[in-house]
């Protein structure tokens, strides 16, 4: 069986990454979402093991030292990381995996998994980004300012990514990401080309 593909979704906080990922998961049986570990405290309604694995700093650092993360980064003063074990098991089973992570993490993933696909989700404008962060109602004014302050720096690193999608109309943005996923599955790699040719050779 061929291995699944790793898709990374990044973009400024409030741009709609979580909303898009939720839609993608509801439309596909073979797409999995990695649950990150973080040292950030849970927001109201967030559940351990569903939204994040919430951890103390020393637990997080132990997992770093064991080589247990695909990538990790300090984002706005808290650690966030992608646990390796589950993601690799899903990929080995042939499932695709979505990582909703920040730019620093995405760059590490591309380095360690060169076949991964990096998608950057942009807001229609900075004004709309602020409206979405405020409208979400999950962050204090101070946290919103911190995240707005980081947005331009994140967007300036878009050149590290393979695709960009503007999340103006949600349906169109989800369809654009689905189109990327389809195209990436049609793309030939050394490994997939050999597997396809082998399958046809076996028939004769
Ligand atoms: P992120 O995961 O990037 O931080 P969210 O998915 O939490 O962002 O979205 C931030 C807010 O914007 C949420 O309240 C969400 O419902 C809203 N939102 C997401 N996409 C759209 C869209 N296309 N149009 C209008 N509102 C949106
Ligand atoms: P939030 O606190 O809003 O849930 O997430 C803050 C930022 O951390 C977002 O940009 C989100 O994509 C990023 N993030 C979440 N999980 C991970 C992770 O496992 N690794 C990295 N590098 N960033 C993450």
PDB file of N, CA and C in Angstrom, residues 20 39 53 58 64 66 85 104 141-142 144 169 191 193:
ATOM      1  N   UNK A  20     -11.454  25.488   8.376  1.00  0.00           N
ATOM      2  CA  UNK A  20     -11.209  24.779   7.109  1.00  0.00           C
ATOM      3  C   UNK A  20     -10.859  23.313   7.378  1.00  0.00           C
ATOM      4  N   UNK A  39       1.859  23.649  25.809  1.00  0.00           N
ATOM      5  CA  UNK A  39       1.962  24.058  27.212  1.00  0.00           C
ATOM      6  C   UNK A  39       0.989  25.206  27.499  1.00  0.00           C
ATOM      7  N   UNK A  53      -3.297  18.042  23.350  1.00  0.00           N
ATOM      8  CA  UNK A  53      -2.845  17.371  24.564  1.00  0.00           C
ATOM      9  C   UNK A  53      -2.194  18.479  25.392  1.00  0.00           C
ATOM     10  N   UNK A  58       7.712  20.645  31.740  1.00  0.00           N
ATOM     11  CA  UNK A  58       8.730  19.581  31.892  1.00  0.00           C
ATOM     12  C   UNK A  58       8.329  18.311  31.123  1.00  0.00           C
ATOM     13  N   UNK A  64      10.587  16.245  23.906  1.00  0.00           N
ATOM     14  CA  UNK A  64      11.585  16.794  22.958  1.00  0.00           C
ATOM     15  C   UNK A  64      12.858  15.946  23.049  1.00  0.00           C
ATOM     16  N   UNK A  66      13.289  12.958  24.029  1.00  0.00           N
ATOM     17  CA  UNK A  66      13.126  11.579  23.525  1.00  0.00           C
ATOM     18  C   UNK A  66      13.008  11.540  22.008  1.00  0.00           C
ATOM     19  N   UNK A  85       4.572   9.709  16.857  1.00  0.00           N
ATOM     20  CA  UNK A  85       4.117   8.320  16.770  1.00  0.00           C
ATOM     21  C   UNK A  85       2.821   8.148  15.969  1.00  0.00           C
ATOM     22  N   UNK A 104       7.081  28.400  11.795  1.00  0.00           N
ATOM     23  CA  UNK A 104       8.361  27.797  12.215  1.00  0.00           C
ATOM     24  C   UNK A 104       8.288  26.272  12.138  1.00  0.00           C
ATOM     25  N   UNK A 141      -8.272  41.018  24.830  1.00  0.00           N
ATOM     26  CA  UNK A 141      -7.796  42.096  23.955  1.00  0.00           C
ATOM     27  C   UNK A 141      -6.273  42.055  23.850  1.00  0.00           C
ATOM     28  N   UNK A 142      -5.608  41.719  24.952  1.00  0.00           N
ATOM     29  CA  UNK A 142      -4.133  41.686  24.971  1.00  0.00           C
ATOM     30  C   UNK A 142      -3.609  40.567  24.054  1.00  0.00           C
ATOM     31  N   UNK A 144      -5.234  39.246  21.549  1.00  0.00           N
ATOM     32  CA  UNK A 144      -5.558  39.600  20.153  1.00  0.00           C
ATOM     33  C   UNK A 144      -4.481  40.535  19.592  1.00  0.00           C
ATOM     34  N   UNK A 169     -14.591  33.474   1.044  1.00  0.00           N
ATOM     35  CA  UNK A 169     -15.772  32.611   1.124  1.00  0.00           C
ATOM     36  C   UNK A 169     -15.310  31.233   1.588  1.00  0.00           C
ATOM     37  N   UNK A 191       9.133   7.289  -6.060  1.00  0.00           N
ATOM     38  CA  UNK A 191       8.565   6.101  -5.420  1.00  0.00           C
ATOM     39  C   UNK A 191       7.249   5.686  -6.076  1.00  0.00           C
ATOM     40  N   UNK A 193       6.062   6.467  -9.038  1.00  0.00           N
ATOM     41  CA  UNK A 193       6.232   6.087 -10.448  1.00  0.00           C
ATOM     42  C   UNK A 193       6.673   4.629 -10.540  1.00  0.00           C
TER      43      UNK A 193
END
